[in-house]
Amino acid sequence: MAVLERNLSLSQRMTQELGRSIVCGEFNANESLPSEAVLCESFGVSRTAVREAVKMLSAKGLISSRQRQGIRILPEEEWNILDSDLLRWSLESNPSMRVLKEFLQMRIAIEPAAAALAAQNARPERLAAIREALERMDQAKSGSPEQALEADIDFHISILYASENRFFIRMRDFTRTALNVSIRHTNVIKSNPRGVVQDHSLVYDAIAAGDAELAKQRMHLLIDEALTFIEQELEKSVN
């Protein structure tokens, strides 16, 4: 384990490094982590920093720490996969198609409903935010991929806000984190920036027209296409 940089919060940096190591499988599931003393030495931090990191990772469902049992990695079903840090750790090193497929399955259950609510509830400023993101997507389609990606993500986040549903809005950090990886994969596979913008434009037009059912259908088609791409990639990896 590398010694942590001193100019960062040691407990937060240790949380990042240790959490990433657990999620990426550098430790076997259900095994004990090194002792507190060993972690202090390995990371070059104090016991206070180690204990704070353990608390943070315990809150994310990754580990449990009890006297006489040490620090143990919990089964994956206990992990808080909706935590944006945890999702980022699982995606940033070597994102699996399985994780991306599960994320898209979740999106297809939520975002069409959010789009329908946006068509019913969106205030003018919320509609303006969606339109502004769409315009940035259009401007970037033949330019910077990073700008196009950021605009694409903002488009979807803006729809969550426009739904005026507090639970959907709370999905923003999780959605932003996962979209940052997911869109990179699906847009490369589709390889048609103009088509991507047109598909998003259809969603916006339905929301702006106040047609909830049409907005729902078009968002479903948009995500279903991306899901199909990922499923095709999964099939290739099996064959």
JSON list of C-alpha atoms in Angstrom, two decimals:
[
{"chain": "A", "resi": 1, "resn": "MET", "atom": "CA", "xyz": [0.00, 0.00, 0.00]},
{"chain": "A", "resi": 2, "resn": "ALA", "atom": "CA", "xyz": [1.31, 3.45, -0.88]},
{"chain": "A", "resi": 3, "resn": "VAL", "atom": "CA", "xyz": [1.90, 6.04, 1.81]},
{"chain": "A", "resi": 4, "resn": "LEU", "atom": "CA", "xyz": [-0.79, 8.71, 1.54]},
{"chain": "A", "resi": 5, "resn": "GLU", "atom": "CA", "xyz": [-0.09, 12.27, 0.46]},
{"chain": "A", "resi": 6, "resn": "ARG", "atom": "CA", "xyz": [0.18, 14.57, 3.45]},
{"chain": "A", "resi": 7, "resn": "ASN", "atom": "CA", "xyz": [-1.51, 17.57, 1.83]},
{"chain": "A", "resi": 8, "resn": "LEU", "atom": "CA", "xyz": [-4.90, 15.79, 1.79]},
{"chain": "A", "resi": 9, "resn": "SER", "atom": "CA", "xyz": [-7.23, 14.76, 4.60]},
{"chain": "A", "resi": 10, "resn": "LEU", "atom": "CA", "xyz": [-5.58, 11.55, 5.72]},
{"chain": "A", "resi": 11, "resn": "SER", "atom": "CA", "xyz": [-8.74, 9.83, 6.88]},
{"chain": "A", "resi": 12, "resn": "GLN", "atom": "CA", "xyz": [-10.60, 10.71, 3.66]},
{"chain": "A", "resi": 13, "resn": "ARG", "atom": "CA", "xyz": [-7.69, 9.72, 1.46]},
{"chain": "A", "resi": 14, "resn": "MET", "atom": "CA", "xyz": [-7.33, 6.44, 3.32]},
{"chain": "A", "resi": 15, "resn": "THR", "atom": "CA", "xyz": [-11.06, 5.86, 2.91]},
{"chain": "A", "resi": 16, "resn": "GLN", "atom": "CA", "xyz": [-10.65, 6.30, -0.86]},
{"chain": "A", "resi": 17, "resn": "GLU", "atom": "CA", "xyz": [-7.60, 4.04, -1.16]},
{"chain": "A", "resi": 18, "resn": "LEU", "atom": "CA", "xyz": [-8.88, 1.26, 1.10]},
{"chain": "A", "resi": 19, "resn": "GLY", "atom": "CA", "xyz": [-12.42, 1.40, -0.26]},
{"chain": "A", "resi": 20, "resn": "ARG", "atom": "CA", "xyz": [-11.17, 1.17, -3.84]},
{"chain": "A", "resi": 21, "resn": "SER", "atom": "CA", "xyz": [-8.97, -1.81, -2.92]},
{"chain": "A", "resi": 22, "resn": "ILE", "atom": "CA", "xyz": [-11.93, -3.64, -1.37]},
{"chain": "A", "resi": 23, "resn": "VAL", "atom": "CA", "xyz": [-14.35, -2.95, -4.23]},
{"chain": "A", "resi": 24, "resn": "CYS", "atom": "CA", "xyz": [-11.77, -3.88, -6.88]},
{"chain": "A", "resi": 25, "resn": "GLY", "atom": "CA", "xyz": [-11.21, -7.26, -5.21]},
{"chain": "A", "resi": 26, "resn": "GLU", "atom": "CA", "xyz": [-7.71, -6.78, -3.84]},
{"chain": "A", "resi": 27, "resn": "PHE", "atom": "CA", "xyz": [-8.96, -8.45, -0.67]},
{"chain": "A", "resi": 28, "resn": "ASN", "atom": "CA", "xyz": [-10.94, -11.67, -0.56]},
{"chain": "A", "resi": 29, "resn": "ALA", "atom": "CA", "xyz": [-14.60, -11.34, 0.43]},
{"chain": "A", "resi": 30, "resn": "ASN", "atom": "CA", "xyz": [-15.41, -12.12, 4.06]},
{"chain": "A", "resi": 31, "resn": "GLU", "atom": "CA", "xyz": [-11.77, -12.03, 5.09]},
{"chain": "A", "resi": 32, "resn": "SER", "atom": "CA", "xyz": [-10.29, -9.82, 7.79]},
{"chain": "A", "resi": 33, "resn": "LEU", "atom": "CA", "xyz": [-8.39, -6.71, 6.82]},
{"chain": "A", "resi": 34, "resn": "PRO", "atom": "CA", "xyz": [-4.96, -6.05, 8.34]},
{"chain": "A", "resi": 35, "resn": "SER", "atom": "CA", "xyz": [-4.99, -4.94, 11.95]},
{"chain": "A", "resi": 36, "resn": "GLU", "atom": "CA", "xyz": [-5.26, -1.29, 12.93]},
{"chain": "A", "resi": 37, "resn": "ALA", "atom": "CA", "xyz": [-1.55, -1.19, 13.71]},
{"chain": "A", "resi": 38, "resn": "VAL", "atom": "CA", "xyz": [-0.64, -2.67, 10.32]},
{"chain": "A", "resi": 39, "resn": "LEU", "atom": "CA", "xyz": [-2.92, -0.22, 8.50]},
{"chain": "A", "resi": 40, "resn": "CYS", "atom": "CA", "xyz": [-1.27, 2.67, 10.37]},
{"chain": "A", "resi": 41, "resn": "GLU", "atom": "CA", "xyz": [2.14, 1.53, 9.24]},
{"chain": "A", "resi": 42, "resn": "SER", "atom": "CA", "xyz": [1.12, 0.69, 5.67]},
{"chain": "A", "resi": 43, "resn": "PHE", "atom": "CA", "xyz": [-0.60, 4.02, 5.02]},
{"chain": "A", "resi": 44, "resn": "GLY", "atom": "CA", "xyz": [1.67, 6.12, 7.22]},
{"chain": "A", "resi": 45, "resn": "VAL", "atom": "CA", "xyz": [-1.23, 7.54, 9.23]},
{"chain": "A", "resi": 46, "resn": "SER", "atom": "CA", "xyz": [-2.31, 7.76, 12.86]},
{"chain": "A", "resi": 47, "resn": "ARG", "atom": "CA", "xyz": [-4.74, 5.46, 14.61]},
{"chain": "A", "resi": 48, "resn": "THR", "atom": "CA", "xyz": [-7.25, 8.32, 14.59]},
{"chain": "A", "resi": 49, "resn": "ALA", "atom": "CA", "xyz": [-7.13, 8.50, 10.79]},
{"chain": "A", "resi": 50, "resn": "VAL", "atom": "CA", "xyz": [-7.53, 4.71, 10.53]},
{"chain": "A", "resi": 51, "resn": "ARG", "atom": "CA", "xyz": [-10.53, 4.73, 12.86]},
{"chain": "A", "resi": 52, "resn": "GLU", "atom": "CA", "xyz": [-12.21, 7.54, 10.95]},
{"chain": "A", "resi": 53, "resn": "ALA", "atom": "CA", "xyz": [-11.68, 5.69, 7.66]},
{"chain": "A", "resi": 54, "resn": "VAL", "atom": "CA", "xyz": [-13.11, 2.51, 9.18]},
{"chain": "A", "resi": 55, "resn": "LYS", "atom": "CA", "xyz": [-16.20, 4.44, 10.30]},
{"chain": "A", "resi": 56, "resn": "MET", "atom": "CA", "xyz": [-16.69, 5.88, 6.80]},
{"chain": "A", "resi": 57, "resn": "LEU", "atom": "CA", "xyz": [-16.33, 2.50, 5.11]},
{"chain": "A", "resi": 58, "resn": "SER", "atom": "CA", "xyz": [-18.63, 0.88, 7.67]},
{"chain": "A", "resi": 59, "resn": "ALA", "atom": "CA", "xyz": [-21.29, 3.48, 6.85]},
{"chain": "A", "resi": 60, "resn": "LYS", "atom": "CA", "xyz": [-21.00, 2.46, 3.19]},
{"chain": "A", "resi": 61, "resn": "GLY", "atom": "CA", "xyz": [-21.64, -1.17, 4.12]},
{"chain": "A", "resi": 62, "resn": "LEU", "atom": "CA", "xyz": [-18.21, -2.37, 2.98]},
{"chain": "A", "resi": 63, "resn": "ILE", "atom": "CA", "xyz": [-16.79, -3.50, 6.32]},
{"chain": "A", "resi": 64, "resn": "SER", "atom": "CA", "xyz": [-17.66, -4.20, 9.93]},
{"chain": "A", "resi": 65, "resn": "SER", "atom": "CA", "xyz": [-15.37, -3.58, 12.87]},
{"chain": "A", "resi": 66, "resn": "ARG", "atom": "CA", "xyz": [-15.89, -5.27, 16.20]},
{"chain": "A", "resi": 67, "resn": "GLN", "atom": "CA", "xyz": [-13.73, -6.08, 19.15]},
{"chain": "A", "resi": 68, "resn": "ARG", "atom": "CA", "xyz": [-12.09, -9.52, 18.96]},
{"chain": "A", "resi": 69, "resn": "GLN", "atom": "CA", "xyz": [-13.34, -9.94, 15.37]},
{"chain": "A", "resi": 70, "resn": "GLY", "atom": "CA", "xyz": [-11.18, -7.29, 13.74]},
{"chain": "A", "resi": 71, "resn": "ILE", "atom": "CA", "xyz": [-12.13, -5.47, 10.55]},
{"chain": "A", "resi": 72, "resn": "ARG", "atom": "CA", "xyz": [-14.01, -7.76, 8.19]},
{"chain": "A", "resi": 73, "resn": "ILE", "atom": "CA", "xyz": [-15.18, -7.24, 4.61]},
{"chain": "A", "resi": 74, "resn": "LEU", "atom": "CA", "xyz": [-18.93, -7.67, 4.32]},
{"chain": "A", "resi": 75, "resn": "PRO", "atom": "CA", "xyz": [-20.67, -9.64, 1.53]},
{"chain": "A", "resi": 76, "resn": "GLU", "atom": "CA", "xyz": [-21.41, -7.61, -1.60]},
{"chain": "A", "resi": 77, "resn": "GLU", "atom": "CA", "xyz": [-25.15, -7.67, -0.94]},
{"chain": "A", "resi": 78, "resn": "GLU", "atom": "CA", "xyz": [-24.47, -5.54, 2.14]},
{"chain": "A", "resi": 79, "resn": "TRP", "atom": "CA", "xyz": [-22.63, -2.84, 0.17]},
{"chain": "A", "resi": 80, "resn": "ASN", "atom": "CA", "xyz": [-24.44, 0.44, -0.41]},
{"chain": "A", "resi": 81, "resn": "ILE", "atom": "CA", "xyz": [-24.14, 0.40, -4.19]},
{"chain": "A", "resi": 82, "resn": "LEU", "atom": "CA", "xyz": [-26.10, 3.68, -4.36]},
{"chain": "A", "resi": 83, "resn": "ASP", "atom": "CA", "xyz": [-23.21, 5.42, -2.62]},
{"chain": "A", "resi": 84, "resn": "SER", "atom": "CA", "xyz": [-21.49, 7.53, -5.30]},
{"chain": "A", "resi": 85, "resn": "ASP", "atom": "CA", "xyz": [-18.01, 6.80, -3.94]},
{"chain": "A", "resi": 86, "resn": "LEU", "atom": "CA", "xyz": [-18.58, 3.07, -3.99]},
{"chain": "A", "resi": 87, "resn": "LEU", "atom": "CA", "xyz": [-20.01, 3.17, -7.50]},
{"chain": "A", "resi": 88, "resn": "ARG", "atom": "CA", "xyz": [-17.09, 5.28, -8.73]},
{"chain": "A", "resi": 89, "resn": "TRP", "atom": "CA", "xyz": [-14.57, 2.84, -7.25]},
{"chain": "A", "resi": 90, "resn": "SER", "atom": "CA", "xyz": [-16.26, -0.07, -9.01]},
{"chain": "A", "resi": 91, "resn": "LEU", "atom": "CA", "xyz": [-16.37, 1.76, -12.35]},
{"chain": "A", "resi": 92, "resn": "GLU", "atom": "CA", "xyz": [-13.18, 3.78, -12.61]},
{"chain": "A", "resi": 93, "resn": "SER", "atom": "CA", "xyz": [-10.58, 1.00, -12.65]},
{"chain": "A", "resi": 94, "resn": "ASN", "atom": "CA", "xyz": [-12.10, -1.61, -14.96]},
{"chain": "A", "resi": 95, "resn": "PRO", "atom": "CA", "xyz": [-15.86, -1.18, -15.32]},
{"chain": "A", "resi": 96, "resn": "SER", "atom": "CA", "xyz": [-17.59, -4.47, -16.00]},
{"chain": "A", "resi": 97, "resn": "MET", "atom": "CA", "xyz": [-20.37, -4.74, -18.52]},
{"chain": "A", "resi": 98, "resn": "ARG", "atom": "CA", "xyz": [-22.45, -6.44, -15.81]},
{"chain": "A", "resi": 99, "resn": "VAL", "atom": "CA", "xyz": [-22.29, -3.35, -13.58]},
{"chain": "A", "resi": 100, "resn": "LEU", "atom": "CA", "xyz": [-23.16, -1.08, -16.51]},
{"chain": "A", "resi": 101, "resn": "LYS", "atom": "CA", "xyz": [-26.07, -3.34, -17.45]},
{"chain": "A", "resi": 102, "resn": "GLU", "atom": "CA", "xyz": [-27.44, -3.24, -13.90]},
{"chain": "A", "resi": 103, "resn": "PHE", "atom": "CA", "xyz": [-27.12, 0.55, -13.86]},
{"chain": "A", "resi": 104, "resn": "LEU", "atom": "CA", "xyz": [-29.02, 0.88, -17.13]},
{"chain": "A", "resi": 105, "resn": "GLN", "atom": "CA", "xyz": [-31.71, -1.46, -15.83]},
{"chain": "A", "resi": 106, "resn": "MET", "atom": "CA", "xyz": [-32.11, 0.88, -12.87]},
{"chain": "A", "resi": 107, "resn": "ARG", "atom": "CA", "xyz": [-32.20, 3.93, -15.14]},
{"chain": "A", "resi": 108, "resn": "ILE", "atom": "CA", "xyz": [-34.90, 2.39, -17.30]},
{"chain": "A", "resi": 109, "resn": "ALA", "atom": "CA", "xyz": [-37.02, 1.92, -14.18]},
{"chain": "A", "resi": 110, "resn": "ILE", "atom": "CA", "xyz": [-36.56, 5.53, -12.99]},
{"chain": "A", "resi": 111, "resn": "GLU", "atom": "CA", "xyz": [-35.82, 8.02, -15.77]},
{"chain": "A", "resi": 112, "resn": "PRO", "atom": "CA", "xyz": [-38.90, 7.43, -17.97]},
{"chain": "A", "resi": 113, "resn": "ALA", "atom": "CA", "xyz": [-41.04, 8.11, -14.90]},
{"chain": "A", "resi": 114, "resn": "ALA", "atom": "CA", "xyz": [-38.95, 11.20, -14.13]},
{"chain": "A", "resi": 115, "resn": "ALA", "atom": "CA", "xyz": [-39.42, 12.43, -17.70]},
{"chain": "A", "resi": 116, "resn": "ALA", "atom": "CA", "xyz": [-43.19, 11.94, -17.42]},
{"chain": "A", "resi": 117, "resn": "LEU", "atom": "CA", "xyz": [-43.26, 13.91, -14.17]},
{"chain": "A", "resi": 118, "resn": "ALA", "atom": "CA", "xyz": [-41.09, 16.61, -15.75]},
{"chain": "A", "resi": 119, "resn": "ALA", "atom": "CA", "xyz": [-43.67, 16.97, -18.53]},
{"chain": "A", "resi": 120, "resn": "GLN", "atom": "CA", "xyz": [-46.34, 17.45, -15.88]},
{"chain": "A", "resi": 121, "resn": "ASN", "atom": "CA", "xyz": [-44.49, 19.52, -13.30]},
{"chain": "A", "resi": 122, "resn": "ALA", "atom": "CA", "xyz": [-41.49, 21.29, -14.82]},
{"chain": "A", "resi": 123, "resn": "ARG", "atom": "CA", "xyz": [-41.24, 24.99, -14.01]},
{"chain": "A", "resi": 124, "resn": "PRO", "atom": "CA", "xyz": [-39.90, 27.32, -16.74]},
{"chain": "A", "resi": 125, "resn": "GLU", "atom": "CA", "xyz": [-36.42, 27.47, -15.19]},
{"chain": "A", "resi": 126, "resn": "ARG", "atom": "CA", "xyz": [-36.26, 23.68, -15.07]},
{"chain": "A", "resi": 127, "resn": "LEU", "atom": "CA", "xyz": [-37.21, 23.42, -18.75]},
{"chain": "A", "resi": 128, "resn": "ALA", "atom": "CA", "xyz": [-34.61, 26.06, -19.55]},
{"chain": "A", "resi": 129, "resn": "ALA", "atom": "CA", "xyz": [-31.92, 23.96, -17.83]},
{"chain": "A", "resi": 130, "resn": "ILE", "atom": "CA", "xyz": [-32.83, 20.90, -19.91]},
{"chain": "A", "resi": 131, "resn": "ARG", "atom": "CA", "xyz": [-32.87, 22.95, -23.11]},
{"chain": "A", "resi": 132, "resn": "GLU", "atom": "CA", "xyz": [-29.53, 24.58, -22.26]},
{"chain": "A", "resi": 133, "resn": "ALA", "atom": "CA", "xyz": [-27.90, 21.18, -21.73]},
{"chain": "A", "resi": 134, "resn": "LEU", "atom": "CA", "xyz": [-29.34, 19.97, -25.04]},
{"chain": "A", "resi": 135, "resn": "GLU", "atom": "CA", "xyz": [-27.96, 23.02, -26.83]},
{"chain": "A", "resi": 136, "resn": "ARG", "atom": "CA", "xyz": [-24.51, 22.35, -25.37]},
{"chain": "A", "resi": 137, "resn": "MET", "atom": "CA", "xyz": [-24.76, 18.75, -26.56]},
{"chain": "A", "resi": 138, "resn": "ASP", "atom": "CA", "xyz": [-25.53, 20.01, -30.07]},
{"chain": "A", "resi": 139, "resn": "GLN", "atom": "CA", "xyz": [-22.65, 22.50, -30.04]},
{"chain": "A", "resi": 140, "resn": "ALA", "atom": "CA", "xyz": [-20.19, 19.84, -28.84]},
{"chain": "A", "resi": 141, "resn": "LYS", "atom": "CA", "xyz": [-21.22, 17.01, -31.16]},
{"chain": "A", "resi": 142, "resn": "SER", "atom": "CA", "xyz": [-18.36, 17.73, -33.55]},
{"chain": "A", "resi": 143, "resn": "GLY", "atom": "CA", "xyz": [-15.99, 19.15, -30.95]},
{"chain": "A", "resi": 144, "resn": "SER", "atom": "CA", "xyz": [-14.83, 18.21, -27.48]},
{"chain": "A", "resi": 145, "resn": "PRO", "atom": "CA", "xyz": [-15.98, 14.72, -26.34]},
{"chain": "A", "resi": 146, "resn": "GLU", "atom": "CA", "xyz": [-15.63, 15.83, -22.72]},
{"chain": "A", "resi": 147, "resn": "GLN", "atom": "CA", "xyz": [-17.91, 18.83, -23.25]},
{"chain": "A", "resi": 148, "resn": "ALA", "atom": "CA", "xyz": [-20.44, 16.62, -25.02]},
{"chain": "A", "resi": 149, "resn": "LEU", "atom": "CA", "xyz": [-20.31, 14.13, -22.14]},
{"chain": "A", "resi": 150, "resn": "GLU", "atom": "CA", "xyz": [-20.80, 16.82, -19.51]},
{"chain": "A", "resi": 151, "resn": "ALA", "atom": "CA", "xyz": [-23.75, 18.29, -21.41]},
{"chain": "A", "resi": 152, "resn": "ASP", "atom": "CA", "xyz": [-25.30, 14.82, -21.83]},
{"chain": "A", "resi": 153, "resn": "ILE", "atom": "CA", "xyz": [-25.02, 14.17, -18.10]},
{"chain": "A", "resi": 154, "resn": "ASP", "atom": "CA", "xyz": [-26.47, 17.59, -17.28]},
{"chain": "A", "resi": 155, "resn": "PHE", "atom": "CA", "xyz": [-29.42, 16.84, -19.58]},
{"chain": "A", "resi": 156, "resn": "HIS", "atom": "CA", "xyz": [-30.37, 13.76, -17.56]},
{"chain": "A", "resi": 157, "resn": "ILE", "atom": "CA", "xyz": [-29.73, 15.39, -14.18]},
{"chain": "A", "resi": 158, "resn": "SER", "atom": "CA", "xyz": [-31.86, 18.38, -15.20]},
{"chain": "A", "resi": 159, "resn": "ILE", "atom": "CA", "xyz": [-34.77, 16.05, -15.93]},
{"chain": "A", "resi": 160, "resn": "LEU", "atom": "CA", "xyz": [-34.47, 14.53, -12.45]},
{"chain": "A", "resi": 161, "resn": "TYR", "atom": "CA", "xyz": [-34.76, 18.05, -11.02]},
{"chain": "A", "resi": 162, "resn": "ALA", "atom": "CA", "xyz": [-37.63, 18.92, -13.35]},
{"chain": "A", "resi": 163, "resn": "SER", "atom": "CA", "xyz": [-39.61, 15.94, -12.05]},
{"chain": "A", "resi": 164, "resn": "GLU", "atom": "CA", "xyz": [-39.95, 17.84, -8.73]},
{"chain": "A", "resi": 165, "resn": "ASN", "atom": "CA", "xyz": [-39.80, 14.45, -7.02]},
{"chain": "A", "resi": 166, "resn": "ARG", "atom": "CA", "xyz": [-37.40, 14.65, -4.06]},
{"chain": "A", "resi": 167, "resn": "PHE", "atom": "CA", "xyz": [-36.48, 10.97, -4.27]},
{"chain": "A", "resi": 168, "resn": "PHE", "atom": "CA", "xyz": [-35.56, 11.20, -7.95]},
{"chain": "A", "resi": 169, "resn": "ILE", "atom": "CA", "xyz": [-33.58, 14.37, -7.31]},
{"chain": "A", "resi": 170, "resn": "ARG", "atom": "CA", "xyz": [-31.60, 12.60, -4.59]},
{"chain": "A", "resi": 171, "resn": "MET", "atom": "CA", "xyz": [-30.44, 10.15, -7.27]},
{"chain": "A", "resi": 172, "resn": "ARG", "atom": "CA", "xyz": [-28.41, 12.94, -8.91]},
{"chain": "A", "resi": 173, "resn": "ASP", "atom": "CA", "xyz": [-24.98, 12.11, -7.48]},
{"chain": "A", "resi": 174, "resn": "PHE", "atom": "CA", "xyz": [-25.33, 8.40, -8.12]},
{"chain": "A", "resi": 175, "resn": "THR", "atom": "CA", "xyz": [-26.62, 9.07, -11.64]},
{"chain": "A", "resi": 176, "resn": "ARG", "atom": "CA", "xyz": [-23.88, 11.58, -12.47]},
{"chain": "A", "resi": 177, "resn": "THR", "atom": "CA", "xyz": [-21.16, 9.18, -11.31]},
{"chain": "A", "resi": 178, "resn": "ALA", "atom": "CA", "xyz": [-22.45, 6.22, -13.29]},
{"chain": "A", "resi": 179, "resn": "LEU", "atom": "CA", "xyz": [-23.36, 8.20, -16.41]},
{"chain": "A", "resi": 180, "resn": "ASN", "atom": "CA", "xyz": [-19.79, 9.48, -16.57]},
{"chain": "A", "resi": 181, "resn": "VAL", "atom": "CA", "xyz": [-18.71, 5.92, -17.38]},
{"chain": "A", "resi": 182, "resn": "SER", "atom": "CA", "xyz": [-21.83, 4.52, -19.04]},
{"chain": "A", "resi": 183, "resn": "ILE", "atom": "CA", "xyz": [-22.16, 7.23, -21.71]},
{"chain": "A", "resi": 184, "resn": "ARG", "atom": "CA", "xyz": [-18.50, 6.85, -22.67]},
{"chain": "A", "resi": 185, "resn": "HIS", "atom": "CA", "xyz": [-19.20, 3.22, -23.55]},
{"chain": "A", "resi": 186, "resn": "THR", "atom": "CA", "xyz": [-22.56, 3.51, -25.27]},
{"chain": "A", "resi": 187, "resn": "ASN", "atom": "CA", "xyz": [-21.76, 6.63, -27.32]},
{"chain": "A", "resi": 188, "resn": "VAL", "atom": "CA", "xyz": [-18.58, 5.03, -28.65]},
{"chain": "A", "resi": 189, "resn": "ILE", "atom": "CA", "xyz": [-20.55, 1.95, -29.65]},
{"chain": "A", "resi": 190, "resn": "LYS", "atom": "CA", "xyz": [-23.28, 4.00, -31.31]},
{"chain": "A", "resi": 191, "resn": "SER", "atom": "CA", "xyz": [-20.70, 6.31, -32.91]},
{"chain": "A", "resi": 192, "resn": "ASN", "atom": "CA", "xyz": [-23.33, 8.80, -34.11]},
{"chain": "A", "resi": 193, "resn": "PRO", "atom": "CA", "xyz": [-23.14, 12.12, -32.19]},
{"chain": "A", "resi": 194, "resn": "ARG", "atom": "CA", "xyz": [-25.84, 13.70, -34.33]},
{"chain": "A", "resi": 195, "resn": "GLY", "atom": "CA", "xyz": [-28.18, 10.79, -33.66]},
{"chain": "A", "resi": 196, "resn": "VAL", "atom": "CA", "xyz": [-27.50, 11.02, -29.92]},
{"chain": "A", "resi": 197, "resn": "VAL", "atom": "CA", "xyz": [-28.50, 14.70, -29.93]},
{"chain": "A", "resi": 198, "resn": "GLN", "atom": "CA", "xyz": [-31.63, 13.99, -31.99]},
{"chain": "A", "resi": 199, "resn": "ASP", "atom": "CA", "xyz": [-32.74, 11.24, -29.59]},
{"chain": "A", "resi": 200, "resn": "HIS", "atom": "CA", "xyz": [-32.34, 13.56, -26.61]},
{"chain": "A", "resi": 201, "resn": "SER", "atom": "CA", "xyz": [-34.13, 16.34, -28.48]},
{"chain": "A", "resi": 202, "resn": "LEU", "atom": "CA", "xyz": [-37.17, 14.12, -28.89]},
{"chain": "A", "resi": 203, "resn": "VAL", "atom": "CA", "xyz": [-37.30, 13.62, -25.13]},
{"chain": "A", "resi": 204, "resn": "TYR", "atom": "CA", "xyz": [-37.04, 17.36, -24.51]},
{"chain": "A", "resi": 205, "resn": "ASP", "atom": "CA", "xyz": [-39.74, 18.18, -27.07]},
{"chain": "A", "resi": 206, "resn": "ALA", "atom": "CA", "xyz": [-42.18, 15.82, -25.35]},
{"chain": "A", "resi": 207, "resn": "ILE", "atom": "CA", "xyz": [-41.41, 17.29, -21.93]},
{"chain": "A", "resi": 208, "resn": "ALA", "atom": "CA", "xyz": [-41.73, 20.86, -23.22]},
{"chain": "A", "resi": 209, "resn": "ALA", "atom": "CA", "xyz": [-45.06, 19.97, -24.84]},
{"chain": "A", "resi": 210, "resn": "GLY", "atom": "CA", "xyz": [-46.33, 18.65, -21.52]},
{"chain": "A", "resi": 211, "resn": "ASP", "atom": "CA", "xyz": [-46.97, 15.19, -23.00]},
{"chain": "A", "resi": 212, "resn": "ALA", "atom": "CA", "xyz": [-46.14, 12.90, -20.08]},
{"chain": "A", "resi": 213, "resn": "GLU", "atom": "CA", "xyz": [-46.80, 9.60, -21.85]},
{"chain": "A", "resi": 214, "resn": "LEU", "atom": "CA", "xyz": [-44.73, 10.54, -24.89]},
{"chain": "A", "resi": 215, "resn": "ALA", "atom": "CA", "xyz": [-41.87, 11.80, -22.70]},
{"chain": "A", "resi": 216, "resn": "LYS", "atom": "CA", "xyz": [-41.94, 8.50, -20.83]},
{"chain": "A", "resi": 217, "resn": "GLN", "atom": "CA", "xyz": [-41.90, 6.45, -24.04]},
{"chain": "A", "resi": 218, "resn": "ARG", "atom": "CA", "xyz": [-39.08, 8.43, -25.63]},
{"chain": "A", "resi": 219, "resn": "MET", "atom": "CA", "xyz": [-36.88, 8.29, -22.53]},
{"chain": "A", "resi": 220, "resn": "HIS", "atom": "CA", "xyz": [-37.53, 4.54, -22.32]},
{"chain": "A", "resi": 221, "resn": "LEU", "atom": "CA", "xyz": [-36.42, 4.11, -25.95]},
{"chain": "A", "resi": 222, "resn": "LEU", "atom": "CA", "xyz": [-33.32, 6.23, -25.33]},
{"chain": "A", "resi": 223, "resn": "ILE", "atom": "CA", "xyz": [-32.13, 4.11, -22.41]},
{"chain": "A", "resi": 224, "resn": "ASP", "atom": "CA", "xyz": [-33.30, 0.83, -23.92]},
{"chain": "A", "resi": 225, "resn": "GLU", "atom": "CA", "xyz": [-31.05, 1.43, -26.93]},
{"chain": "A", "resi": 226, "resn": "ALA", "atom": "CA", "xyz": [-28.05, 1.91, -24.62]},
{"chain": "A", "resi": 227, "resn": "LEU", "atom": "CA", "xyz": [-29.02, -1.23, -22.69]},
{"chain": "A", "resi": 228, "resn": "THR", "atom": "CA", "xyz": [-29.17, -3.18, -25.93]},
{"chain": "A", "resi": 229, "resn": "PHE", "atom": "CA", "xyz": [-25.64, -2.05, -26.81]},
{"chain": "A", "resi": 230, "resn": "ILE", "atom": "CA", "xyz": [-24.33, -3.22, -23.43]},
{"chain": "A", "resi": 231, "resn": "GLU", "atom": "CA", "xyz": [-26.14, -6.57, -23.70]},
{"chain": "A", "resi": 232, "resn": "GLN", "atom": "CA", "xyz": [-24.58, -7.09, -27.15]},
{"chain": "A", "resi": 233, "resn": "GLU", "atom": "CA", "xyz": [-21.14, -6.40, -25.68]},
{"chain": "A", "resi": 234, "resn": "LEU", "atom": "CA", "xyz": [-21.82, -8.91, -22.91]},
{"chain": "A", "resi": 235, "resn": "GLU", "atom": "CA", "xyz": [-22.79, -11.55, -25.49]},
{"chain": "A", "resi": 236, "resn": "LYS", "atom": "CA", "xyz": [-19.55, -10.92, -27.40]},
{"chain": "A", "resi": 237, "resn": "SER", "atom": "CA", "xyz": [-17.48, -11.41, -24.26]},
{"chain": "A", "resi": 238, "resn": "VAL", "atom": "CA", "xyz": [-19.20, -14.75, -23.59]},
{"chain": "A", "resi": 239, "resn": "ASN", "atom": "CA", "xyz": [-18.83, -16.10, -27.14]}
]
